[in-house]
mmCIF file of C-alpha atoms in Angstrom:
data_model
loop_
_atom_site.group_PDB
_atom_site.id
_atom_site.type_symbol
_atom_site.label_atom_id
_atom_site.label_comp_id
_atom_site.label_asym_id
_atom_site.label_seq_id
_atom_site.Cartn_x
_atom_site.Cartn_y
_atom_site.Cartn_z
ATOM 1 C CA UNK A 1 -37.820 19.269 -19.535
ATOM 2 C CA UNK A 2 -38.409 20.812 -16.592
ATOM 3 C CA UNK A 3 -37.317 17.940 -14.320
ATOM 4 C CA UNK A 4 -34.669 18.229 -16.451
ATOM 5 C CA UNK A 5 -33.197 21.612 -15.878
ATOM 6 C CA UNK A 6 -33.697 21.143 -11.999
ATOM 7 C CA UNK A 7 -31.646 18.000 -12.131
ATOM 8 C CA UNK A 8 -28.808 19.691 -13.614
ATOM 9 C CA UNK A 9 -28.377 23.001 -11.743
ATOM 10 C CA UNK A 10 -28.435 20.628 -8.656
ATOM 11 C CA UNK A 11 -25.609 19.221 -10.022
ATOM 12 C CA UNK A 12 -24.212 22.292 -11.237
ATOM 13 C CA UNK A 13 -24.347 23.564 -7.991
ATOM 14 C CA UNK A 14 -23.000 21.178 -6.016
ATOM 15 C CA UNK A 15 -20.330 20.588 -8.313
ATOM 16 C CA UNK A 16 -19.020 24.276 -7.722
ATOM 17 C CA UNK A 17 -19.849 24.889 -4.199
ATOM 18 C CA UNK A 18 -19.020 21.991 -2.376
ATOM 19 C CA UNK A 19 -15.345 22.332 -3.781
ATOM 20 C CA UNK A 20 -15.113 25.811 -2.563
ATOM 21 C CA UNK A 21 -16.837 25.634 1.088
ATOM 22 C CA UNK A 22 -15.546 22.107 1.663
ATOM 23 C CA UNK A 23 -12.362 22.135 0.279
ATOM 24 C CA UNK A 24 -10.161 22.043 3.013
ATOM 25 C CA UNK A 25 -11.811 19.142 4.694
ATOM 26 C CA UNK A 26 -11.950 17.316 1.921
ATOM 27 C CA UNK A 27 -8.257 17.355 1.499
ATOM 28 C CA UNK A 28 -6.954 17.548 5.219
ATOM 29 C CA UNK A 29 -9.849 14.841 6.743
ATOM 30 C CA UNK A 30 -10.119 11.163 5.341
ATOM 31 C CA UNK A 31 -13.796 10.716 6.846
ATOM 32 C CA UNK A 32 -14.867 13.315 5.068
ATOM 33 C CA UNK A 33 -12.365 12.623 1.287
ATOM 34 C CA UNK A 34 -14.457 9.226 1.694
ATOM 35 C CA UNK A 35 -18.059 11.048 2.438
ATOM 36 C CA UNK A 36 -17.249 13.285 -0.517
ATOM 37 C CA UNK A 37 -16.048 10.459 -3.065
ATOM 38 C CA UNK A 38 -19.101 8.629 -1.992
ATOM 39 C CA UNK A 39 -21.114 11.225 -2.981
ATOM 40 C CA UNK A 40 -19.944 12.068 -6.220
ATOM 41 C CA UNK A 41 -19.919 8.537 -7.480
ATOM 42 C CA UNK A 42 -23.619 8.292 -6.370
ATOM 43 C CA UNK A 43 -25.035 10.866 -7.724
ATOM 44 C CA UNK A 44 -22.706 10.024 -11.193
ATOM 45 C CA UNK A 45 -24.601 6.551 -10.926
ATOM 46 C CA UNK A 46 -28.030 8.151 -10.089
ATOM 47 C CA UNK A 47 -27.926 10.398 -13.282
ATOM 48 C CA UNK A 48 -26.899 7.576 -15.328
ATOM 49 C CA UNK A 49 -29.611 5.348 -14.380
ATOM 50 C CA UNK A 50 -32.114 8.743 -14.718
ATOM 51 C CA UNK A 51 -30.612 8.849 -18.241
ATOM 52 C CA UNK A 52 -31.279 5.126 -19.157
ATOM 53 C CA UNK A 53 -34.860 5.356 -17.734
ATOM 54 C CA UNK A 54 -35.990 9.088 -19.748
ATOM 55 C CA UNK A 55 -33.687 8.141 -23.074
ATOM 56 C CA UNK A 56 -36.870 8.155 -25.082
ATOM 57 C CA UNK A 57 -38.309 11.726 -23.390
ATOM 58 C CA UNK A 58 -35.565 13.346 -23.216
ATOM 59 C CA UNK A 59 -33.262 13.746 -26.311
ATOM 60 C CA UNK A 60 -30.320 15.802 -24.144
ATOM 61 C CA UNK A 61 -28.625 13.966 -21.818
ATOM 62 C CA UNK A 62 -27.483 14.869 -18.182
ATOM 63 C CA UNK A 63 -23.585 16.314 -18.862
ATOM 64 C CA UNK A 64 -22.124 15.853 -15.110
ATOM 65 C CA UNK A 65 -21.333 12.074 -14.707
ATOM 66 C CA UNK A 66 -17.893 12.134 -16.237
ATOM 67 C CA UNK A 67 -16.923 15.670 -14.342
ATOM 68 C CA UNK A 68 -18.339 13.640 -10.612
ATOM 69 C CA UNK A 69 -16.750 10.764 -11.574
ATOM 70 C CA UNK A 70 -13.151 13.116 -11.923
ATOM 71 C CA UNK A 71 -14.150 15.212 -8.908
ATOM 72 C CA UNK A 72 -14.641 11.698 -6.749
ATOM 73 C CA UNK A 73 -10.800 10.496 -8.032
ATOM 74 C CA UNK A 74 -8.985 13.693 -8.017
ATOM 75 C CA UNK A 75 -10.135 14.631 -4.305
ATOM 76 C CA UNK A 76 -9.780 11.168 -3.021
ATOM 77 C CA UNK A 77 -6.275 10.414 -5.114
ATOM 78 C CA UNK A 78 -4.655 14.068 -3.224
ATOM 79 C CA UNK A 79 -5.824 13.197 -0.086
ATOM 80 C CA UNK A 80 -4.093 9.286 -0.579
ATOM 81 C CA UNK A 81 -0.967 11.558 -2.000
ATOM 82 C CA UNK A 82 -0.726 13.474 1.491
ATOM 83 C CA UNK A 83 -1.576 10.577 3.346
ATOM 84 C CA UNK A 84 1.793 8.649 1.395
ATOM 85 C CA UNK A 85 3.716 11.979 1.950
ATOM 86 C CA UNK A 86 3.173 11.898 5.666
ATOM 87 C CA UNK A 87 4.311 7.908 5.761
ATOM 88 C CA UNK A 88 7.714 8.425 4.341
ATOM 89 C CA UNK A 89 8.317 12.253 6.433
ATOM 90 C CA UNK A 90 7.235 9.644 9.253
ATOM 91 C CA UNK A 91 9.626 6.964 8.265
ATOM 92 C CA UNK A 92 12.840 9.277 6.946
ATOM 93 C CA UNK A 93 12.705 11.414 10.228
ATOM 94 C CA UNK A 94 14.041 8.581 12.648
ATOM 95 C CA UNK A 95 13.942 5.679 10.798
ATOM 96 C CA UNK A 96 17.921 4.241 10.644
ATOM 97 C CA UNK A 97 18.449 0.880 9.477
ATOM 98 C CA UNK A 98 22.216 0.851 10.206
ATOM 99 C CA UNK A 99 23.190 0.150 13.493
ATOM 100 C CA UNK A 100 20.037 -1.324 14.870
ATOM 101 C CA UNK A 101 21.626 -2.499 17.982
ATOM 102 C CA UNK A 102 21.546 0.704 19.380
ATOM 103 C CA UNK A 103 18.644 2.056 17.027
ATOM 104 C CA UNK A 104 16.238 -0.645 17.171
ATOM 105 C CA UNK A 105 13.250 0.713 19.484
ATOM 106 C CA UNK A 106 13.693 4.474 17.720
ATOM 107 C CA UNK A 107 12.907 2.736 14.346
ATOM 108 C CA UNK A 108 10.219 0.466 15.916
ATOM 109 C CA UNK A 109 8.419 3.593 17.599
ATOM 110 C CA UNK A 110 8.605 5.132 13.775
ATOM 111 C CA UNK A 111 6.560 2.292 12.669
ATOM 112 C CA UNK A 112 4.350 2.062 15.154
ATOM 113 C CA UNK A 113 3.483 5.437 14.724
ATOM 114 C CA UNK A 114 2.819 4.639 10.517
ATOM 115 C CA UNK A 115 1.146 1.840 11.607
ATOM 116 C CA UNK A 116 -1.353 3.233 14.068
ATOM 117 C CA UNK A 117 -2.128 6.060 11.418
ATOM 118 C CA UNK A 118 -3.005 3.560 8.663
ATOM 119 C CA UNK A 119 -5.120 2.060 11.200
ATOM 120 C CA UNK A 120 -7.018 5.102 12.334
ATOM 121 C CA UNK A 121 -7.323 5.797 8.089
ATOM 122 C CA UNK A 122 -8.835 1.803 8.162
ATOM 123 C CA UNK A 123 -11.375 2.647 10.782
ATOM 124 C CA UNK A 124 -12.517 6.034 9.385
ATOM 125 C CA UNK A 125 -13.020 5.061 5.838
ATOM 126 C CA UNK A 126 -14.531 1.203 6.511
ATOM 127 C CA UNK A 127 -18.386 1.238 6.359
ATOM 128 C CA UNK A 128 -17.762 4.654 3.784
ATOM 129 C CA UNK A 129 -15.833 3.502 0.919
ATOM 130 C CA UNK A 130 -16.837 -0.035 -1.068
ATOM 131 C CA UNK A 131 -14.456 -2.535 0.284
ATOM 132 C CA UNK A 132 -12.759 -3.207 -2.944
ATOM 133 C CA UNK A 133 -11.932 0.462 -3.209
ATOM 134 C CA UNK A 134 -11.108 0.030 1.114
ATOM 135 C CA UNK A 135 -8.672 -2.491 0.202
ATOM 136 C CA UNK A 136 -6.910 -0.723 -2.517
ATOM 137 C CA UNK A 137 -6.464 2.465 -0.645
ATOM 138 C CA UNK A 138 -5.182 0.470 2.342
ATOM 139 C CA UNK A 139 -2.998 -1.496 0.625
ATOM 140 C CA UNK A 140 -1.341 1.101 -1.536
ATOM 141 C CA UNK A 141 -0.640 3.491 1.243
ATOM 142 C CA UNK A 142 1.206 0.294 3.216
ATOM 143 C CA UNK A 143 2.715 -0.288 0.351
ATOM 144 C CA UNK A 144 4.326 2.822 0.458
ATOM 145 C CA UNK A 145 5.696 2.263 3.447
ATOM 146 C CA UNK A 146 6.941 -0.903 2.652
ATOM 147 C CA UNK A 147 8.879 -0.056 -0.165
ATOM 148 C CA UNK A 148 10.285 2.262 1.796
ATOM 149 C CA UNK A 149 11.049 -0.525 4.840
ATOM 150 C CA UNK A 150 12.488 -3.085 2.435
ATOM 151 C CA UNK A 151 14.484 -0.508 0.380
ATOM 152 C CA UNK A 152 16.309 0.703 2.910
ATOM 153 C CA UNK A 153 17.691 -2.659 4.347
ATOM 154 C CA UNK A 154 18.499 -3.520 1.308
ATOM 155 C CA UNK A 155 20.801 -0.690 0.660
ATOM 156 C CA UNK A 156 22.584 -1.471 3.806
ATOM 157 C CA UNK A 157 26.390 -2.095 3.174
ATOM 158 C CA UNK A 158 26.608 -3.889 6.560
ATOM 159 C CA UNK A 159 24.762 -6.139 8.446
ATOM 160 C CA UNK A 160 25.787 -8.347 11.563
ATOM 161 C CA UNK A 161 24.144 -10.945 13.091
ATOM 162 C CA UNK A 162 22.490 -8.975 15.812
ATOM 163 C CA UNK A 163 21.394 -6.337 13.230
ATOM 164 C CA UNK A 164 19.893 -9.012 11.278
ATOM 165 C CA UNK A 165 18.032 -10.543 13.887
ATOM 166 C CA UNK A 166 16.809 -7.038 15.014
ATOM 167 C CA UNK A 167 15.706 -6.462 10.929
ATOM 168 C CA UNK A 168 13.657 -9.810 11.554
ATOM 169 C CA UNK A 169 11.950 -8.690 14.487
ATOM 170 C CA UNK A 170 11.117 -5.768 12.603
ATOM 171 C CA UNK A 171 9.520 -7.247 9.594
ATOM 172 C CA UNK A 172 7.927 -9.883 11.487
ATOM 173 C CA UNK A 173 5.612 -6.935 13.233
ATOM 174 C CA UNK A 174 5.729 -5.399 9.938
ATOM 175 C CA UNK A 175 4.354 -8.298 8.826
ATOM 176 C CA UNK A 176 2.056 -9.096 11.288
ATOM 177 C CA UNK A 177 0.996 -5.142 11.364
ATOM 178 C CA UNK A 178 -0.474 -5.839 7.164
ATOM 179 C CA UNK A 179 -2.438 -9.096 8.246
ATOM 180 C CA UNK A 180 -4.471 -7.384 10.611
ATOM 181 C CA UNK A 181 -5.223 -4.290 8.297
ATOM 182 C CA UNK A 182 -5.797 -6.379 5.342
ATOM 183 C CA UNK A 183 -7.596 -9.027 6.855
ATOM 184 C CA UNK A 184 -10.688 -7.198 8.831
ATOM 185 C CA UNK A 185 -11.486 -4.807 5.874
ATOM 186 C CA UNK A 186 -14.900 -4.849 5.059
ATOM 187 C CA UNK A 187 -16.142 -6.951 7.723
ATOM 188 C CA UNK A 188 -18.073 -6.439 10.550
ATOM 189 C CA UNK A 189 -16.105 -6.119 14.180
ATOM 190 C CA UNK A 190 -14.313 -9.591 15.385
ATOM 191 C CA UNK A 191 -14.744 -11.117 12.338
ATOM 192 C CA UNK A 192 -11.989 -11.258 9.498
ATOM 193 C CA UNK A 193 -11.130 -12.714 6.428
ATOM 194 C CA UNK A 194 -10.635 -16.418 5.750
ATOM 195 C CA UNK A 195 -6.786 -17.551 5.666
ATOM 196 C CA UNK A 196 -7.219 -19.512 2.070
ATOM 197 C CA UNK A 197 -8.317 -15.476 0.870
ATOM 198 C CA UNK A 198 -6.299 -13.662 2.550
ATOM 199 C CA UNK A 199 -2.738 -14.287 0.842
ATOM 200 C CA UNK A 200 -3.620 -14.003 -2.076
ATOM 201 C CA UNK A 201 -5.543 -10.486 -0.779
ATOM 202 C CA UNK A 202 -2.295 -9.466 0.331
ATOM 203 C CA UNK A 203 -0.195 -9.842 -2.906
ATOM 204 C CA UNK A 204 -3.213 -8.086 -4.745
ATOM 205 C CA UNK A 205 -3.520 -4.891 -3.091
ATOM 206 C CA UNK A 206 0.922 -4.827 -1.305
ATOM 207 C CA UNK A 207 3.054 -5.076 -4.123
ATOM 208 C CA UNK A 208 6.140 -5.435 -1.951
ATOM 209 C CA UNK A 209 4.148 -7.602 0.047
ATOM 210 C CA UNK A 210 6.384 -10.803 -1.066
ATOM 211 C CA UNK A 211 9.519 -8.943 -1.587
ATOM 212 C CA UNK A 212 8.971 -8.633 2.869
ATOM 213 C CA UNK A 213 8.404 -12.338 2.975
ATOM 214 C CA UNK A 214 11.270 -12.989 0.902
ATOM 215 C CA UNK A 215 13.726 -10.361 2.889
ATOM 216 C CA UNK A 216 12.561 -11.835 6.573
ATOM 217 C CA UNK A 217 14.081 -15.544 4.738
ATOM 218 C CA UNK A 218 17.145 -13.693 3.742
ATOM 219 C CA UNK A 219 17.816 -12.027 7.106
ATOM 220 C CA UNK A 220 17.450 -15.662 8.691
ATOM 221 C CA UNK A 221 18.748 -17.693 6.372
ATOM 222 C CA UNK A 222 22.003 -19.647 5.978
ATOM 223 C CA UNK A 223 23.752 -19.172 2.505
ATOM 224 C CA UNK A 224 23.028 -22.530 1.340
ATOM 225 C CA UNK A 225 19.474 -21.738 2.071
ATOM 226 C CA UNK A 226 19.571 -19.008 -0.034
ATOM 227 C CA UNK A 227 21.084 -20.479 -2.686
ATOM 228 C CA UNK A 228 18.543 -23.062 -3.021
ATOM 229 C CA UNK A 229 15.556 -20.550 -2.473
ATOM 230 C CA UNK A 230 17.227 -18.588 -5.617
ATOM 231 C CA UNK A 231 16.881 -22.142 -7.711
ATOM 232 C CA UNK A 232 19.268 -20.739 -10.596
ATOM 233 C CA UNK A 233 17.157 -17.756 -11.069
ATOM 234 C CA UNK A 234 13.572 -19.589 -10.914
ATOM 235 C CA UNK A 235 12.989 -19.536 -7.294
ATOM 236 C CA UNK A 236 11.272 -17.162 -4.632
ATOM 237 C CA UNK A 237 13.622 -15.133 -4.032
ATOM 238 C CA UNK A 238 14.811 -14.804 -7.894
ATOM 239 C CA UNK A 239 10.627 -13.751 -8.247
ATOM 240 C CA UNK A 240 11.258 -10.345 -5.484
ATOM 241 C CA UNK A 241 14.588 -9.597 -5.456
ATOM 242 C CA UNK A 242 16.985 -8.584 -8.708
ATOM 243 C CA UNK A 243 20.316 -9.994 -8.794
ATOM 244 C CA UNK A 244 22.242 -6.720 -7.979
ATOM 245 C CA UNK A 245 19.742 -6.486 -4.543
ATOM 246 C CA UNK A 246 20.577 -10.597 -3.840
ATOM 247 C CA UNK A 247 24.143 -9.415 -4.170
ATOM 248 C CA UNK A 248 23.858 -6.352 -1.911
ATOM 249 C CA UNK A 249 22.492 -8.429 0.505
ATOM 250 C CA UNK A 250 24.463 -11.632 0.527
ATOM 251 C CA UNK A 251 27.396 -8.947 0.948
ATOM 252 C CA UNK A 252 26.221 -7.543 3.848
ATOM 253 C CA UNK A 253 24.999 -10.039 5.631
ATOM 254 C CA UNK A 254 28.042 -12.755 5.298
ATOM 255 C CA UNK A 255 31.906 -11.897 5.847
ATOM 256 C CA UNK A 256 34.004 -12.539 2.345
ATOM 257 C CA UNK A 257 34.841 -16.704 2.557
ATOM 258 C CA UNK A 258 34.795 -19.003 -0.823
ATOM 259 C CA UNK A 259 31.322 -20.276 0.290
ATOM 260 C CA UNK A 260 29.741 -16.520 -0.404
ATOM 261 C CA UNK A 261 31.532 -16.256 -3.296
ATOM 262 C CA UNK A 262 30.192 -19.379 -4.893
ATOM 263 C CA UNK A 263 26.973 -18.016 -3.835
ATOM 264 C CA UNK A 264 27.133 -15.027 -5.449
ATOM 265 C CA UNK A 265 28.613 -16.559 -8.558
ATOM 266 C CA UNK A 266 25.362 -18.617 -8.505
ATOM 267 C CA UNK A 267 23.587 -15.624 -7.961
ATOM 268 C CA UNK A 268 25.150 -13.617 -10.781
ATOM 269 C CA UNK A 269 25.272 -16.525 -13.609
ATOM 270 C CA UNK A 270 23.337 -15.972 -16.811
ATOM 271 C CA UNK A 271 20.202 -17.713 -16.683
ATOM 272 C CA UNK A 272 18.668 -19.209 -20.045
ATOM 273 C CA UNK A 273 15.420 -19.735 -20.031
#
């Protein structure tokens, strides 16, 4: 009983004083969100393991694995929710899709500048958090920037040629910027992870990961090309884009002819499935 009592005013203590000494760090510095989180979680485990060993000595259990466990999320889940908020004040403060001609290296310095913060957040929190958890933080703050990315061309009323080979360039580093964050978490320096794993990695953990494959195809692509990737609503691009965005699009990219209007009738039809 003793052992008992000393176990849980530990917890009791660090449960209310870490909070209050720590509590700016653990909001305002990753490192330390993912030292915290850690933790919590192990000493959650610990009791519950001290519980299953002394269920026949001691008949009250150890009340703090729940309230760690909800300390570990709710620190770690702000800290991811300032981390998205400073990816999109990032992203809206220069980041112009229209006109990329003249805008093109102002946008790409905006996501370089996401970019090199979600890599500084990779290297601070690899080794710390459990890679699953790694690649699920990683990939939902990209995400978030993504979204943001892929939105905003698509929204775009006008798009010539240049623009749209600029918008390629830009989500092939995009691109390009995901399979090196994605692909080295959890594994030790030079080393990353196999190609067969690391698609379907990226579609687990990016949810607008295909809806950027499928956008670079558009930018590039010929109508007839697009057509045929929609497949009467069944294809690729029917799988990451609505019809309303393929019509935005096709709109913006190609001048008004009977060819893009047979397209978009295509694109518009009723589908039965």
């Amino acid at each position: 009983m003793q052992l008992y009592k000393c176990i849980r005013g530990v917890i009791q203590l660090y449960i209310n004083v870490v909070p209050m000494f720590h509590g700016h760090s653990i909001q305002t510095l990753p490192f330390i969100a993912a030292l915290h989180h850690n933790n919590c979680m192990y000493m959650a485990h610990k009791l519950m393991s001290f519980q299953i060993k002394t269920r026949n000595i001691l008949r009250q259990p150890v009340d703090y694995v729940e309230e760690l466990q909800r300390l570990a999320v709710d620190h770690f889940l702000s800290l991811l929710q300032q981390q998205k908020a400073n990816i999109l004040q990032n992203l809206k403060s220069d980041f112009g899709f229209d006109g990329m001609s003249e805008h093109y290296e102002t946008t790409l310095k905006s996501w370089r500048k996401v970019s090199l913060e979600l890599q500084h957040l990779q290297i601070a929190w690899n080794g710390v958090l459990p890679p699953s958890l790694l690649h699920k933080s990683i990939g939902s703050l990209f995400n978030t920037s993504l979204e943001e990315v892929v939105n905003g061309i698509t929204k775009l009323e006008d798009i010539s040629e240049f623009d749209a080979q600029k918008l390629t360039d830009l989500t092939s580093v995009i691109e390009k910027d995901g399979i090196d964050l994605i692909s080295s978490i959890g594994l030790p320096s030079n080393d990353s992870l196999p190609i067969q794993f690391l698609e379907v990695k990226l579609q687990q953990h990016i949810e607008f990961w295909i809806k950027l494959k499928e956008l670079k195809f558009v930018l590039n692509a010929r109508l007839m090309e697009i057509r045929d990737r929609w497949a009467a609503g069944k294809g690729p691009l029917a799988d990451a884009f609505t019809k309303e965005e393929m019509d935005s699009l096709i709109r913006a990219l190609f001048q008004n002819t009977e060819m893009r209007s047979a397209v978009l009738a295509v694109i518009n039809r009723k589908t039965d499935y």
